[in-house]
Amino acid sequence: MNRDKRIGLLGGLVAAAIGPWAIAAWLLWRAWWRQAGVRLAALDGSARLLAAATATLPADRRDWGAAMAAELAQVPVQERAARWRFAAGCAWAAIFPPGGTRAAVGVAGVLAVTATAAAAGATGAALPAGRVFVPVFVGLLGGLATLAVARSRRAGHAGPGPAVAGLGLAGVAACVAFLGYYLAEFPTYHRARLHAWTLVSLPPVTAVVLAVVLAGCLWLALRPPRWLLGDRHARRFGIGMAVALVAGFVLTSRGELRGLPGDGGMMDYSLTGLVLWVTGSAVAAAVGRSFRSGLWACAWAAVLVAPLLVAAWLAEALHWYQQGRGMLLDGEGGIGMGANLGDAVWWTLPFLLVWALPLGVLGAAVGSARARRRRAREHGDLASTT
Amino acid sequence: MVSFTRLSAQATTAVILALAEQPATWRYGHELRQQLDLKPGRLYRALMRLADLGLLEAAWESDAPADRPLRHRYRLSGPGRAHAAKLAAGPSVPAKTARVVGEIGRLPRLEGR
């Protein structure tokens, strides 16, 4: 390949990765501006800081956010330093409202640290290949649990419902179970065609990325922020999209194993997955008659599909291995089974981040535009009949 | 029964005692903050905690001038007043809190702070 072709290819790849995000960012900015931007533009910096912080308050404390904003209006606009001090103090109270008692927070913190240390010790002895993933994952969960105790004042926090919580929990549990199996059975692998040396199946960077993603998804599935809970239809669409995406992945893998005619293997799945993603977001936006419904459906699908897809990848890779086939990604042989761990993480997560999320935003924009046009037509018809 | 350990925070005690000075009067957050010289974060955490415990009544103004938003106002509830009386009578009011707020009924309310 000559230099010009190489530059062209590189440029195409960069454009393909950045393009959808640039369009999605513009759509998000436009939607935000319509919703809140005009209002926020009239506020000074301190009021914007307070507005951003109070948006994180749980539903039953929303009045307190409005109360703080009203009191900030009592501090004269000329006293900029005083306004910033007031806003910063209130922002702190909004982000860390009184929750569990200090004793409960302390106990949760001590338990988190103890569990992390115990996990690090036990993993080092029993499963050396997991010595990065396990303590990072346990530590993150412990930290998030401590934060939850610090922020909550009641046990009865509004949740996303049993379907989301169950799927999230099942996805993360399956991921951890497969990961444990892989790390015990295939802690290292060889890439015979390229070189002779041994490679680690789960390098530290991959382990940390996977731990952060799994802990984050589990957290969002069990204790999502208030703004994500508002739209029940979007949540249902998100669940449907996640189930369809994972089912599509497994069916594609099984079809490839059976050598169905016209099947292009797991690479084809990327296209199918993206079509499903865009369509799901668009339909959610059209049904919910808002851009936000499409976005929330896309967000819920991402939260659920990330762990489920990694788990499905690891399960299908085992299936391929048992049938004497090569790597799940492209069927390449001569590579140790452990390489599937890195593939599962580095193909699934970029697929979600680089392509699926921005294309979901595009789908939501298309779906909500159709809904807006339909509403406008209905208004027009109504006006002409009256 | 209100757990004293949950109310032992200095800011919370100071807020209770300040509200108890004029138990029937609605007070505002900014005014309380100035009176007690508390940081706004501590004041609002204390107010939220008191409301959670049922010691505080919080209500929005019924009307306000057009140039400002409606304000939230606060006063002690029945149990709040009882608790304030207990706090004032007992030896457990922290010295610094007593200095800031003044003992109920004896020292005048701090003005213009």
XYZ file of C-alpha atoms in Angstrom:
499
model
C 0.000 0.000 0.000
C 1.504 3.346 -0.986
C 1.716 6.375 1.242
C -1.272 8.224 -0.263
C -3.522 5.198 0.071
C -2.413 4.733 3.657
C -3.156 8.379 4.494
C -6.527 8.072 2.762
C -7.394 4.942 4.730
C -6.328 6.547 8.003
C -8.348 9.670 7.208
C -11.379 7.536 6.379
C -11.088 5.662 9.663
C -10.743 8.871 11.686
C -13.714 10.417 9.875
C -15.765 7.257 10.405
C -14.998 7.358 14.127
C -15.359 11.109 14.668
C -18.124 11.860 12.147
C -21.014 10.172 13.987
C -19.902 11.727 17.273
C -19.670 15.197 15.736
C -23.211 14.916 14.353
C -24.487 13.379 17.604
C -22.844 16.152 19.652
C -24.512 18.786 17.476
C -27.913 17.087 17.857
C -27.478 16.801 21.621
C -26.418 20.425 21.906
C -29.416 21.545 19.845
C -31.822 19.464 21.980
C -30.238 20.734 25.191
C -30.431 24.322 24.007
C -34.138 23.950 23.203
C -34.828 22.416 26.600
C -32.613 24.288 29.008
C -30.043 26.354 27.165
C -32.236 29.405 26.651
C -33.098 29.435 30.350
C -29.522 28.827 31.487
C -28.157 31.480 29.148
C -29.924 34.087 31.280
C -28.109 32.884 34.415
C -24.658 33.851 35.589
C -21.927 31.272 36.235
C -22.723 30.744 39.901
C -26.401 30.083 39.150
C -25.431 27.658 36.386
C -23.148 25.788 38.784
C -25.984 25.549 41.282
C -28.467 24.456 38.591
C -26.097 21.701 37.457
C -25.529 20.478 41.026
C -29.180 20.547 42.058
C -30.071 18.516 38.964
C -28.399 15.571 40.716
C -30.708 15.750 43.736
C -33.076 12.811 44.137
C -36.739 13.439 43.284
C -37.847 13.794 46.893
C -35.294 16.563 47.464
C -35.997 18.534 44.300
C -37.656 21.329 46.262
C -34.414 21.925 48.108
C -32.659 22.656 44.837
C -35.293 25.261 43.943
C -35.002 26.673 47.476
C -31.231 27.111 47.118
C -31.653 28.773 43.720
C -34.230 31.170 45.175
C -31.875 32.093 48.020
C -28.994 32.637 45.601
C -31.197 35.284 44.007
C -31.012 37.125 47.349
C -27.260 37.602 46.984
C -26.782 40.730 44.842
C -25.449 40.134 41.339
C -22.698 42.705 41.991
C -21.249 40.540 44.781
C -19.823 37.955 42.435
C -17.476 36.337 44.955
C -20.287 35.994 47.501
C -22.562 34.462 44.856
C -19.893 31.937 43.871
C -19.299 31.044 47.539
C -23.012 30.604 48.131
C -23.488 28.552 44.976
C -20.464 26.355 45.695
C -21.648 25.654 49.252
C -25.147 24.796 48.080
C -23.741 22.669 45.263
C -21.825 20.661 47.837
C -25.030 20.144 49.861
C -26.878 19.132 46.690
C -24.258 16.628 45.601
C -23.828 15.251 49.115
C -27.214 15.726 50.799
C -27.518 14.274 54.283
C -28.014 10.568 53.952
C -27.142 7.647 56.123
C -25.604 8.297 59.488
C -21.870 8.802 59.685
C -21.599 5.448 61.420
C -23.312 3.690 58.501
C -21.105 5.484 55.988
C -18.050 4.606 58.051
C -19.078 0.951 58.281
C -19.732 0.834 54.526
C -16.350 2.442 53.839
C -14.496 0.060 56.156
C -16.305 -2.909 54.612
C -15.396 -1.678 51.128
C -11.717 -1.320 52.004
C -11.675 -4.682 53.808
C -13.411 -6.451 50.918
C -10.973 -4.915 48.427
C -7.959 -5.947 50.481
C -9.384 -9.441 51.013
C -10.155 -9.768 47.299
C -6.638 -8.662 46.392
C -5.107 -11.166 48.833
C -7.336 -14.072 47.871
C -6.986 -13.458 44.119
C -3.223 -13.210 44.339
C -3.140 -16.677 45.865
C -6.000 -18.459 44.078
C -6.283 -16.754 40.673
C -3.089 -14.814 39.915
C -4.304 -13.850 36.433
C -7.155 -11.880 38.050
C -4.987 -9.914 40.461
C -5.758 -6.607 38.741
C -9.390 -7.103 37.732
C -10.781 -8.519 41.000
C -9.533 -5.870 43.471
C -10.343 -3.015 41.084
C -13.861 -4.361 40.503
C -14.519 -5.027 44.206
C -13.014 -1.675 45.179
C -15.211 0.192 42.687
C -18.334 -1.597 43.871
C -17.414 -0.890 47.496
C -16.786 2.783 46.722
C -20.089 3.117 44.895
C -21.946 1.355 47.717
C -20.374 3.726 50.256
C -21.410 6.692 48.128
C -24.949 5.290 48.004
C -25.097 4.990 51.785
C -23.758 8.547 52.119
C -26.351 9.960 49.703
C -29.442 7.989 50.615
C -31.669 8.568 53.574
C -34.062 5.722 52.952
C -33.709 2.155 51.896
C -36.609 2.562 49.462
C -34.722 4.267 46.637
C -36.741 4.342 43.409
C -35.227 1.703 41.173
C -35.425 0.946 37.472
C -37.609 -2.143 38.011
C -36.870 -5.862 38.246
C -36.277 -6.380 34.514
C -33.438 -3.849 34.286
C -31.960 -4.801 37.647
C -32.208 -8.532 36.840
C -30.698 -8.217 33.368
C -27.920 -5.938 34.613
C -27.112 -8.258 37.476
C -27.271 -11.350 35.252
C -25.015 -9.751 32.633
C -22.357 -8.731 35.141
C -22.552 -12.058 37.015
C -22.204 -13.993 33.746
C -19.261 -11.825 32.714
C -17.481 -12.360 36.032
C -18.192 -16.110 35.931
C -16.811 -16.490 32.382
C -13.891 -14.264 33.223
C -13.054 -16.454 36.229
C -13.197 -19.558 34.032
C -11.008 -18.037 31.308
C -8.448 -16.731 33.798
C -8.256 -20.106 35.528
C -8.075 -22.159 32.313
C -6.399 -19.793 29.861
C -4.372 -17.228 31.829
C -1.916 -16.858 28.927
C -1.898 -17.621 25.206
C 0.369 -17.820 22.159
C -0.055 -16.168 18.796
C 1.823 -18.836 16.880
C 1.954 -17.159 13.458
C 3.381 -13.899 14.717
C 5.795 -14.768 17.475
C 6.709 -17.444 19.960
C 6.383 -15.677 23.248
C 3.559 -15.988 25.738
C 0.962 -13.226 26.139
C -1.204 -12.461 29.152
C -4.903 -13.066 28.454
C -6.083 -10.113 30.556
C -3.473 -7.344 30.556
C -3.776 -4.713 33.321
C -5.266 -1.987 31.099
C -7.925 -4.355 29.756
C -8.643 -5.554 33.298
C -9.138 -2.012 34.592
C -11.335 -0.999 31.640
C -13.502 -4.102 32.068
C -13.775 -3.580 35.845
C -14.819 0.063 35.381
C -17.398 -0.822 32.715
C -18.899 -3.729 34.676
C -19.051 -1.819 37.957
C -20.530 1.214 36.197
C -23.169 -0.814 34.351
C -24.116 -2.712 37.492
C -24.419 0.536 39.355
C -26.602 2.137 36.703
C -28.796 -0.975 36.490
C -29.362 -1.065 40.246
C -29.231 2.608 41.265
C -29.664 4.763 38.184
C -29.655 8.548 38.492
C -33.003 10.272 38.718
C -32.934 11.708 35.196
C -32.646 8.240 33.680
C -35.741 6.952 35.468
C -38.313 9.361 34.094
C -39.399 7.557 30.918
C -40.808 4.056 31.424
C -41.383 3.417 27.704
C -37.777 4.296 26.943
C -36.637 1.821 29.566
C -38.747 -0.927 27.990
C -37.367 -0.123 24.553
C -33.847 -0.185 25.999
C -34.467 -3.646 27.459
C -35.897 -4.842 24.129
C -32.933 -3.435 22.210
C -30.446 -5.094 24.576
C -32.171 -8.473 24.361
C -32.427 -8.227 20.554
C -28.760 -7.230 20.221
C -27.520 -10.100 22.378
C -29.883 -12.602 20.721
C -28.699 -11.342 17.317
C -25.102 -11.822 18.378
C -25.671 -15.417 19.532
C -27.709 -16.279 16.407
C -25.008 -14.816 14.151
C -22.373 -16.874 15.940
C -24.423 -20.070 15.679
C -25.216 -19.365 12.021
C -21.535 -18.894 11.280
C -20.739 -22.175 13.021
C -23.305 -23.957 10.883
C -21.939 -22.212 7.812
C -25.282 -20.836 6.682
C -25.118 -19.604 3.070
C -24.637 -15.890 2.705
C -23.490 -15.494 6.266
C -20.463 -13.297 6.724
C -19.654 -14.186 10.293
C -19.258 -11.931 13.291
C -18.131 -8.972 11.172
C -21.648 -8.917 9.698
C -23.024 -8.658 13.180
C -21.558 -5.160 13.573
C -23.793 -3.937 10.768
C -26.856 -5.828 12.060
C -26.204 -4.500 15.561
C -25.917 -0.909 14.387
C -29.115 -1.179 12.327
C -30.910 -2.592 15.381
C -29.499 0.194 17.505
C -30.529 3.043 15.208
C -33.960 1.514 14.577
C -34.616 0.889 18.270
C -33.731 4.461 19.243
C -35.787 5.877 16.379
C -38.867 3.791 17.259
C -38.514 4.673 20.957
C -38.343 8.379 20.061
C -41.313 8.086 17.699
C -43.445 6.193 20.233
C -42.435 8.450 23.112
C -42.837 11.444 20.761
C -39.630 12.969 22.023
C -35.912 13.027 21.295
C -35.308 12.269 24.947
C -37.237 8.970 24.810
C -34.943 7.766 22.028
C -31.861 8.887 23.937
C -32.940 7.196 27.152
C -33.754 3.970 25.304
C -30.282 4.092 23.795
C -28.716 4.733 27.221
C -30.579 1.831 28.854
C -29.649 -0.465 25.996
C -25.972 0.504 26.411
C -26.058 -0.127 30.167
C -27.550 -3.592 29.706
C -25.873 -4.677 26.517
C -22.251 -3.964 27.505
C -21.944 -6.751 30.123
C -24.354 -9.068 28.273
C -22.431 -8.768 25.021
C -19.052 -9.388 26.667
C -20.540 -12.444 28.437
C -22.109 -13.680 25.189
C -18.793 -13.205 23.379
C -16.924 -15.269 25.980
C -19.620 -17.988 25.958
C -19.701 -18.235 22.156
C -15.909 -18.236 21.939
C -15.903 -21.299 24.193
C -18.461 -22.921 21.916
C -16.281 -22.260 18.891
C -13.268 -23.600 20.718
C -15.084 -26.825 21.611
C -15.998 -27.260 17.930
C -12.396 -26.838 16.853
C -12.944 -23.433 15.218
C -10.620 -20.449 15.538
C -11.209 -17.066 17.091
C -14.774 -15.883 17.442
C -13.964 -12.545 15.840
C -12.769 -13.789 12.464
C -12.266 -17.559 12.695
C -8.473 -17.177 12.639
C -6.688 -20.258 13.934
C -3.368 -20.709 15.696
C -4.170 -18.259 18.458
C -4.661 -19.293 22.077
C -8.131 -19.205 23.589
C -7.165 -16.461 26.058
C -6.995 -13.913 23.221
C -10.790 -13.924 23.190
C -10.783 -11.991 26.486
C -9.098 -8.990 24.912
C -11.263 -9.299 21.781
C -14.457 -9.396 23.852
C -13.503 -6.165 25.607
C -11.816 -4.233 22.789
C -14.368 -5.037 20.099
C -17.520 -4.759 22.175
C -16.855 -1.528 24.051
C -15.524 0.538 21.120
C -18.477 -0.766 19.082
C -20.755 0.710 21.720
C -18.849 3.914 22.331
C -17.663 4.852 18.879
C -20.602 3.696 16.793
C -23.681 2.583 18.674
C -24.136 5.556 21.007
C -23.782 8.337 18.399
C -25.881 6.379 15.906
C -28.491 5.916 18.630
C -28.560 9.709 18.991
C -29.101 10.002 15.229
C -31.901 7.423 15.435
C -33.532 9.351 18.270
C -33.339 12.556 16.216
C -34.929 10.879 13.190
C -37.692 9.267 15.292
C -38.533 12.474 17.135
C -38.532 14.481 13.874
C -41.098 12.060 12.411
C -43.193 12.392 15.584
C -42.975 16.193 15.358
C -44.070 16.161 11.714
C -46.992 13.864 12.577
C -48.026 16.174 15.430
C -47.808 19.187 13.142
C -50.001 17.405 10.545
C -52.545 16.501 13.234
C -52.655 20.121 14.407
C -53.078 21.243 10.794
C -55.952 18.810 10.236
C -57.605 19.907 13.452
C -57.266 23.570 12.501
C -58.770 22.987 9.062
C -61.802 21.139 10.459
C -62.613 23.787 13.087
C -38.040 9.625 69.344
C -35.347 11.779 67.808
C -31.886 10.361 68.114
C -29.651 12.971 69.695
C -26.589 11.564 67.985
C -28.129 12.449 64.638
C -28.722 15.963 65.794
C -25.482 16.503 67.571
C -23.873 18.209 64.629
C -23.086 21.737 65.584
C -24.730 23.335 62.570
C -27.951 21.408 63.096
C -28.118 22.406 66.738
C -27.397 26.017 65.870
C -30.211 26.029 63.306
C -32.698 24.532 65.782
C -31.845 27.096 68.408
C -31.993 29.965 65.938
C -35.416 28.861 64.697
C -36.587 28.428 68.293
C -35.990 32.112 69.030
C -39.175 32.985 67.129
C -40.913 29.645 66.756
C -44.012 30.979 65.002
C -42.113 33.050 62.448
C -41.179 31.712 59.052
C -37.469 32.168 58.335
C -35.457 32.101 55.116
C -32.274 30.232 54.276
C -30.185 33.286 53.385
C -31.293 35.082 56.547
C -30.447 32.061 58.730
C -27.070 31.723 57.046
C -26.247 35.349 57.771
C -27.450 35.130 61.338
C -25.506 31.977 62.140
C -22.527 32.749 59.906
C -22.769 29.242 58.542
C -21.526 28.067 55.197
C -24.523 27.528 52.897
C -23.680 23.868 52.406
C -23.762 23.190 56.122
C -26.949 25.206 56.578
C -28.854 23.357 53.861
C -27.626 19.950 54.984
C -28.826 20.834 58.491
C -32.204 22.026 57.189
C -32.657 18.878 55.095
C -31.728 16.698 58.054
C -34.206 18.491 60.325
C -36.963 18.189 57.721
C -36.186 14.462 57.325
C -36.588 14.020 61.072
C -39.910 15.863 61.118
C -38.532 18.692 63.250
C -38.876 21.348 60.569
C -41.818 22.706 58.607
C -40.828 23.901 55.162
C -43.188 25.790 52.858
C -43.035 27.977 49.783
C -44.062 31.619 49.921
C -47.561 32.130 48.639
C -46.606 35.161 46.546
C -43.518 37.128 45.656
C -42.607 40.256 43.705
C -42.291 39.679 39.965
C -38.531 40.279 39.988
C -37.616 37.339 42.212
C -38.586 33.670 42.545
C -40.714 32.286 45.356
C -38.637 31.499 48.424
C -38.680 28.480 50.681
C -39.239 29.293 54.324
C -38.788 27.338 57.501
C -39.944 27.074 61.087
C -39.817 24.396 63.758
C -42.619 21.858 63.905
C -44.200 20.812 67.213
C -41.637 18.047 67.845
C -38.946 20.481 66.694
C -39.933 23.014 69.322
C -39.979 20.317 71.989
C -36.558 19.200 70.916
C -35.260 22.771 70.919
C -36.520 23.232 74.478
C -34.770 20.023 75.499
C -31.564 21.125 73.819
C -31.688 24.526 75.476
C -32.424 23.054 78.899
C -29.782 20.346 78.734
C -26.052 20.726 79.154
C -25.349 19.346 75.740
C -25.465 22.529 73.674
C -21.917 22.871 72.398
C -20.182 25.950 73.734
C -19.511 27.346 70.278
C -23.135 26.902 69.258
C -24.338 28.677 72.364
C -21.904 31.477 71.652
C -23.161 31.896 68.099
C -26.868 31.640 68.711
C -27.211 32.824 72.257
C -29.215 31.016 74.864
C -32.873 31.007 74.005
C -34.863 33.645 75.804
C -31.915 35.307 77.432
C -29.590 36.588 74.781
C -30.922 38.768 71.980
C -31.008 37.461 68.443
C -27.902 38.362 66.488
C -28.823 41.059 64.037
C -27.315 41.915 60.700
C -24.716 39.183 60.545
